[in-house]
Amino acid sequence: MNDLQPISLPGLDTRRPLAIAGPCSAETEEQVLETARQLAAEGFRIFRAGLWKPRTKPGGFEGVGAEGLAWLRRVKSETGMYVATEVATRDHVTAALAGGVDLLWIGARTAANPFAMQEIADALRGRDVPVLVKNPVSPDLELWVGAVERIYNAGIRRLGVIHRGFTSIDKSLYRNHPMWSIPIELHRRLPQLPIFCDPSHIGGKRELVAPLSQQAMDLGFDGLIVESHCHPDTAWSDKAQQVTPQALAYICRNLVIREASVSTESLSELRAEIDKLDDRLLELLTHRMRVSVEIGRYKKEHGMPVLQAARYEELLARRAAQAVELGMDREFMRTVLQAIHEESIRQQLSVTGE
Ligand code: PEP
Ligand code: MN
């Protein structure tokens, strides 16, 4: 995908972050226009509003549909903003493009469905419009890449993605778990693909919009798509995560944008140190595995089982506590130890099977 182009629209500032802002759903003409006027007054240039809303359960507000296209046209003519909406079917694409929508995004539920993605791609063939593909609800990078490829193969070159987090059983902090390593890996594989962050759907609560936006900027994301409503508490969908246009402007003004491309001398020194530490880590891990193999042989000779659950539990608890004392994260340490332990067991099993 070397010929991808940035997500640009005539007259738009290309500085990071490119911000797309607007309500989760278009509810009424007044709500759409009032929100857009306030966002435009704060300097936002691209307005989002969902017209067709995919809802988890039937009976929720499923969007105003094509009727809202006329409201978006009023937003354009009265505020000069560009407008964006979500498309999930061929008919949505046709209606949105005929209705003057400037940028399309594909939702997380749709991105998880290759048939729906292909249908949308076919409807986009021959059209020149910027398209953003949200990550599928499940943490499946290949599915995300596949969805992007379908749109690319249809000829869309102003193509980007939106990281909106992944469904997880752990709902303690986030509505959708960020799992930053997945968009980071996507960026490693497709460095030219612009990445937006949707802090609203990751966090699910308005207090998390600012810290998540900052994290996205620190990771070098290109843009943000944020839900903003003139009266968030009365929003017909996703009210807990919407912020007022003024709050959003405040959040954006306070973002610290670090330039990704400047590599200072001290940074290269630190990188060299990391490289050395990684060399040592690798040596240590290799050494540890060799000792595990020895233990495997011993267990085999003495007819002992490979997995000794009590010792493993004790080791895990002790090392996790030690990690916390050293200022590291307990869960991180458990994950590392579990991975090492799994490999160690695999090695021991290969000895006992000799
Ligand atoms: C939305 O952007 O309002 C939306 C429905 O998001 P997602 O597809 O990420 O759930
Ligand atoms: Mn929403």
XYZ file of N, CA and C in Angstrom, residues 111 133-136 140-149 161-164 166 182-183 186 195:
72
model
N -16.775 -3.830 10.331
C -15.404 -4.203 9.948
C -15.113 -5.668 10.279
N -11.459 3.024 8.438
C -11.988 1.713 8.835
C -11.697 1.498 10.318
N -12.752 1.369 11.117
C -12.540 1.096 12.550
C -12.015 -0.324 12.732
N -11.380 -0.555 13.875
C -10.951 -1.929 14.128
C -12.195 -2.788 14.390
N -12.127 -4.079 13.986
C -13.236 -4.971 14.320
C -13.359 -5.106 15.843
N -8.441 -8.851 16.465
C -7.960 -9.716 15.391
C -7.347 -8.815 14.314
N -6.021 -8.699 14.363
C -5.337 -7.779 13.449
C -5.556 -8.166 11.984
N -5.538 -9.479 11.714
C -5.684 -9.908 10.312
C -7.039 -9.483 9.743
N -8.065 -9.589 10.591
C -9.409 -9.200 10.149
C -9.439 -7.694 9.830
N -8.754 -6.932 10.649
C -8.682 -5.466 10.442
C -7.940 -5.167 9.135
N -6.773 -5.814 8.974
C -5.987 -5.601 7.752
C -6.814 -6.024 6.527
N -7.512 -7.141 6.650
C -8.340 -7.624 5.534
C -9.401 -6.603 5.158
N -10.031 -6.005 6.157
C -11.069 -4.997 5.892
C -10.459 -3.811 5.151
N -9.265 -3.389 5.592
C -8.576 -2.258 4.954
C -8.214 -2.622 3.506
N -7.717 -3.850 3.316
C -7.316 -4.264 1.964
C -8.493 -4.252 0.987
N -7.341 4.292 9.314
C -8.031 3.424 10.270
C -8.355 4.205 11.541
N -9.296 3.659 12.285
C -9.644 4.231 13.596
C -9.504 3.138 14.641
N -8.681 3.433 15.641
C -8.543 2.510 16.763
C -9.605 2.878 17.793
N -10.560 1.966 18.057
C -11.636 2.272 19.001
C -11.709 1.228 20.112
N -11.130 -2.795 21.861
C -11.639 -4.139 21.575
C -12.518 -4.649 22.719
N -1.882 -3.647 19.342
C -2.463 -4.027 18.034
C -2.351 -2.876 17.016
N -2.809 -1.649 17.341
C -2.570 -0.578 16.362
C -1.083 -0.304 16.127
N -0.034 -2.744 13.628
C -0.603 -2.362 12.324
C 0.267 -1.263 11.699
N -3.493 6.667 11.196
C -4.248 6.064 12.297
C -4.901 7.136 13.147
